[in-house]
XYZ file of C-alpha atoms in Angstrom:
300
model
C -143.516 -64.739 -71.242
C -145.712 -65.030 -67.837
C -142.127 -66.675 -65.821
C -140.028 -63.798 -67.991
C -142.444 -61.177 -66.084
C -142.615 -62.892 -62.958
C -138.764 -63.398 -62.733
C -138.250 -59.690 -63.485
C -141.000 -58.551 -60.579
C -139.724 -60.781 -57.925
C -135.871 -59.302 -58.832
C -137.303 -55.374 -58.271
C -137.014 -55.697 -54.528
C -133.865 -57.053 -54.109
C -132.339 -54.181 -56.637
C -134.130 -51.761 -54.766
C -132.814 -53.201 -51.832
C -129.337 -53.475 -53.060
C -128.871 -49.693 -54.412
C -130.688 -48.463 -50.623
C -127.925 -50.309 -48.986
C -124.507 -48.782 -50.748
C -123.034 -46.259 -49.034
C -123.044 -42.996 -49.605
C -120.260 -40.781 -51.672
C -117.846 -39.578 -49.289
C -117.941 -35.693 -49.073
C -114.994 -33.628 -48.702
C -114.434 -32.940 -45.307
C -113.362 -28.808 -44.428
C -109.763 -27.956 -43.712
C -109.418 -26.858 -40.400
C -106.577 -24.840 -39.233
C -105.559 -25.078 -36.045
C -105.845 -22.205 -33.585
C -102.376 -20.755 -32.383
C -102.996 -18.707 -29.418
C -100.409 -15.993 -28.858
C -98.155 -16.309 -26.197
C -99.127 -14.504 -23.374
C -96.052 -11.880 -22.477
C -95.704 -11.142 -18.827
C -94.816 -7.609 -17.528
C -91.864 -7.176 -15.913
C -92.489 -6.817 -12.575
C -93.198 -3.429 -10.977
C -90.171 -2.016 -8.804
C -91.263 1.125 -7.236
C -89.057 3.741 -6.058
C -89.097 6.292 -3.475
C -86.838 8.934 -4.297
C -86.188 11.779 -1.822
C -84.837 14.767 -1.965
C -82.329 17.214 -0.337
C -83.597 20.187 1.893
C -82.676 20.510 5.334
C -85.369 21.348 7.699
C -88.062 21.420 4.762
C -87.406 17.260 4.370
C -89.446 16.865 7.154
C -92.395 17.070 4.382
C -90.665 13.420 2.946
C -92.389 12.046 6.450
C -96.216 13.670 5.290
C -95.422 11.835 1.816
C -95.033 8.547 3.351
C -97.728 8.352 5.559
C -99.828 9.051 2.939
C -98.707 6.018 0.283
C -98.440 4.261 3.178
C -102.077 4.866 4.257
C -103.055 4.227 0.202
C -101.150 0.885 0.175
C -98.491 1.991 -1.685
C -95.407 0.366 -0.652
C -92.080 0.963 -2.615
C -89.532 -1.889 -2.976
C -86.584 0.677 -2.432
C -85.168 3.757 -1.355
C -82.712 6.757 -2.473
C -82.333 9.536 -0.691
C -79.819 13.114 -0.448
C -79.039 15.063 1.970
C -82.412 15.175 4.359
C -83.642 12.617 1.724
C -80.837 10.321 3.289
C -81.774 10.801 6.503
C -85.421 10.301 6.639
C -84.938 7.181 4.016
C -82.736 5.274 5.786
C -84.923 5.575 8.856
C -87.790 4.784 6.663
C -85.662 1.523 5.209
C -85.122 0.477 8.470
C -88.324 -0.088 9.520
C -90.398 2.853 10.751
C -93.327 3.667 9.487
C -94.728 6.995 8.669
C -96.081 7.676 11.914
C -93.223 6.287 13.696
C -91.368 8.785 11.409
C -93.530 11.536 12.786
C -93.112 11.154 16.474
C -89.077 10.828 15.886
C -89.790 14.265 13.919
C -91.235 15.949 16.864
C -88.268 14.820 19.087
C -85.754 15.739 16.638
C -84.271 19.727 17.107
C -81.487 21.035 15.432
C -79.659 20.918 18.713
C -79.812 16.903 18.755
C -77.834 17.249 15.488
C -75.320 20.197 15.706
C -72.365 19.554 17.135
C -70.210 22.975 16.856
C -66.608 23.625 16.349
C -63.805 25.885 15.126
C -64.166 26.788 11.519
C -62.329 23.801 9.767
C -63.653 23.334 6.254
C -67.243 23.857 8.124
C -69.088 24.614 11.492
C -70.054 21.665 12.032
C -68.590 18.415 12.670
C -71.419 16.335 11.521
C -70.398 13.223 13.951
C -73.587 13.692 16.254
C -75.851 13.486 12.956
C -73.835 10.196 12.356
C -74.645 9.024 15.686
C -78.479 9.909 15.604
C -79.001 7.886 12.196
C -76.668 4.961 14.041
C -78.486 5.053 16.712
C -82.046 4.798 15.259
C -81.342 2.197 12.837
C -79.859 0.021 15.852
C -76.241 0.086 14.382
C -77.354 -2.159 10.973
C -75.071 -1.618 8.037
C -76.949 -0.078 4.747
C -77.408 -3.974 3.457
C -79.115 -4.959 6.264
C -81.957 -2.086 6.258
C -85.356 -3.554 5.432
C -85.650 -2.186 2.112
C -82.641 -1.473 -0.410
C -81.580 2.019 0.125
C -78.795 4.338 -0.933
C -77.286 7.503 0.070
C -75.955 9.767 -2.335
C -73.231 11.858 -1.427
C -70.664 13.989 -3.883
C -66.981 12.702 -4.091
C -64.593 15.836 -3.951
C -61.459 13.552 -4.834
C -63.220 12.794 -7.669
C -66.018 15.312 -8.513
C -68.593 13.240 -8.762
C -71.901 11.395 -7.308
C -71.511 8.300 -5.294
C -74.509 6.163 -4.307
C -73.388 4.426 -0.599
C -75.351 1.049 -0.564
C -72.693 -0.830 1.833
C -71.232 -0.231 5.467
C -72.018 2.259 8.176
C -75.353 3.570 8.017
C -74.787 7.042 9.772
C -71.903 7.661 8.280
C -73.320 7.281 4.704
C -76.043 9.748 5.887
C -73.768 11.880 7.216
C -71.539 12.402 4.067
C -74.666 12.937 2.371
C -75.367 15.508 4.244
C -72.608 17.743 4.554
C -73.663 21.204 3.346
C -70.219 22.976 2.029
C -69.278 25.083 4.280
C -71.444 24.040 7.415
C -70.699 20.440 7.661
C -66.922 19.743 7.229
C -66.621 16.864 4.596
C -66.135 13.396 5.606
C -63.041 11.659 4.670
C -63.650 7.740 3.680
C -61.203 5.517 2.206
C -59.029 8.489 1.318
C -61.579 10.780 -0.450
C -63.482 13.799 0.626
C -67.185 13.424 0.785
C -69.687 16.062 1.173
C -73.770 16.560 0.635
C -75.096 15.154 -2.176
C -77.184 17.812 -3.763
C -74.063 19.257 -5.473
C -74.857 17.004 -8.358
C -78.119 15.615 -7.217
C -80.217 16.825 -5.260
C -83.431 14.708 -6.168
C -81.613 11.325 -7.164
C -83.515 9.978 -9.850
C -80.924 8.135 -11.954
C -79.378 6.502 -8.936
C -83.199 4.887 -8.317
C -83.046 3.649 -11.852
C -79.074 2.628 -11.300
C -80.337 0.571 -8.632
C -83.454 -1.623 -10.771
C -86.412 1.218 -10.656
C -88.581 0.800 -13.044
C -90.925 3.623 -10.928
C -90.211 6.079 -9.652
C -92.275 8.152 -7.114
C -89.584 11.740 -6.476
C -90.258 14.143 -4.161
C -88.845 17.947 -4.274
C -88.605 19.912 -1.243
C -85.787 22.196 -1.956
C -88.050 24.870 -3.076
C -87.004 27.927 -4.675
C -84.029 30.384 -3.688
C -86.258 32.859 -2.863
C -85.715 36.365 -2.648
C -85.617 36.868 1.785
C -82.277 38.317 2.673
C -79.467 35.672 3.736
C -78.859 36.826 7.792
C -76.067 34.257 8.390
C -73.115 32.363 6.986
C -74.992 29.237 7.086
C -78.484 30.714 5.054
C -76.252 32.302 2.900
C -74.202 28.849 2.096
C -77.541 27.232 2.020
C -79.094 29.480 -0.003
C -76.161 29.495 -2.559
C -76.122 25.833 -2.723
C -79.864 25.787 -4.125
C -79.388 28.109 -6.618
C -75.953 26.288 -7.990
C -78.169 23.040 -8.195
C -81.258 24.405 -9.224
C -80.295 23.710 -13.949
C -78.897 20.022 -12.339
C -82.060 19.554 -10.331
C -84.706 20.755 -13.299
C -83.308 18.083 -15.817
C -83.173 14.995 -13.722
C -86.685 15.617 -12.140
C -87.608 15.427 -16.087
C -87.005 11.675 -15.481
C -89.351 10.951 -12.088
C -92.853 8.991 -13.239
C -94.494 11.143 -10.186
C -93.269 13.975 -8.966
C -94.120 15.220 -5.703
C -93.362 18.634 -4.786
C -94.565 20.239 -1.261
C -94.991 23.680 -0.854
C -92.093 24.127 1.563
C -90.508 26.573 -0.201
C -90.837 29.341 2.316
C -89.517 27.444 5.186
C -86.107 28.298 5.942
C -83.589 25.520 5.303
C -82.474 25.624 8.644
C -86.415 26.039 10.561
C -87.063 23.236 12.490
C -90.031 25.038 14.511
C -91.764 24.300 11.264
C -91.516 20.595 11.372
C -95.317 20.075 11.610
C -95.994 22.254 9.082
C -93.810 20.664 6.533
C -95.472 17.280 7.637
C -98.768 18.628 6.375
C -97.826 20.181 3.417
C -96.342 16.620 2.498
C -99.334 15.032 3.114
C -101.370 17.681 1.209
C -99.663 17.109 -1.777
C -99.125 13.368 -1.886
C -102.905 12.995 -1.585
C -103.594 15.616 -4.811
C -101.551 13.263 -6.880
C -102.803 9.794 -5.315
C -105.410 8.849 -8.220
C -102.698 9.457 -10.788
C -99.984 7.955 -8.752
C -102.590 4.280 -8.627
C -103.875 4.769 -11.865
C -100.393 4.992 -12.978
C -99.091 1.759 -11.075
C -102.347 -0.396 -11.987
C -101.166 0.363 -15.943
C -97.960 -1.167 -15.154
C -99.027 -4.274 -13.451
């Protein structure tokens, strides 16, 4: 009985011992699912456009516009222009800056540009604004500007718009240009060309046509008016606006900014008022420069 007890006490230990040492049930481990991040979508790149306007004399206020985003950092990655649209963008495509833009301004008369003759289909031949814009843009082609730009002119042959993105620079800017009636229309390739505010006067669409995916318009054809017309040019002027004013309303639906100086009491054909125009240009690109950032920081 004593060795029975003793055995049993001198086994305790080593079952003790022998239960401490087995391992442990395994526990279920969690599930865990992996995390799937979701793709991170670029934005298309930004394309800015600056669109301007026809006007005569009153486009002078496109050069207080772009010394103004110019002085805000704001630098678009094309141009369009009409009429005085054409002329002050392909200057600005070329390579001048806003100020540079200014002092040209202040040389520039009406004189430099009017080159008179018989009444044939206008008063005005239109080859000395040719030569200006050729001149000032050192004889490059449109595809060699600086910045993409394109002229928009109206096609008589074929009654409609035409944006000019290839060949001669002035003479682009010079069909785009040629007000019925005072500029006689220039013939290319075959076909009649004259200014392109008959069917758009602020070219929005053509921006967009040409990869805009911003567009930054600015309006200085102002209203008709009600001052009486005192010559065949006003009055052919004056008759133009109002025949493109419906065309001009619906397409400046489109711009993302629209800029619109208060030049509407210059006379189409007052240069004296260059500097004013210049400052009214200024005036109202820097009203609408918070919501013309805020607007570009969304997209980028």
């Amino acid at each position: 009985m004593n060795i029975l007890r003793r055995t049993l006490l001198l086994s305790l230990p080593i079952g003790l011992i022998a239960c401490s040492s087995q391992t442990p049930p395994a526990k279920p481990v969690a599930t865990v699912k992996p995390v799937v991040k979701p793709v991170d979508k670029q934005k298309p790149p930004v394309k800015i456009a600056l669109v301007l306007g026809g006007g005569a004399a009153r486009g002078f206020a496109h050069v207080g516009v772009i010394k103004m985003l110019e002085a805000n950092g704001i630098k678009p990655d094309l141009v369009v222009g009409t009429s005085a649209g054409s002329v002050v963008g392909a200057l600005y495509a070329s390579g001048y800056t806003g100020f540079e833009l200014q002092k040209l301004a202040f040389e520039l008369d009406e004189a430099t540009i009017s080159d008179w003759s018989l009444p044939n289909r206008g008063i005005l031949k239109g080859q000395a604004l040719q030569d200006f814009v050729n001149k000032a843009v050192k004889n490059q082609p449109l595809e060699k500007l600086k910045l993409p730009f394109g002229a928009v002119a109206t096609n008589l042959t074929q009654s409609r718009a035409v944006l000019f993105q290839r060949g001669n620079t002035g003479l682009a800017v010079r069909a785009s240009s040629s007000v019925p009636g005072v500029f006689q229309p220039v013939t290319i390739e075959g076909s009649d060309y004259v200014d392109g505010g008959v069917i758009s006067q602020v070219p929005i669409r053509f921006a967009k046509k040409m990869g805009a995916t911003f567009t930054i318009a600015i309006d200085v054809s102002g209203k008709p008016g009600t001052s009486e017309a005192t010559s065949t040019k006003e009055v052919l002027l004056k008759s133009l606006s109002i025949m493109s004013k419906t065309l001009r309303e619906e397409e400046l639906k489109e711009a993302d900014i629209l800029i619109t100086p208060k030049v509407g009491d210059i006379a189409p054909d007052d240069f004296e008022s260059k500097n004013r125009a210049i400052l009214e240009g200024e005036e109202a690109a820097v009203k609408l420069m918070p919501v013309i950032k805020k607007k570009i920081a969304a997209l980028r």
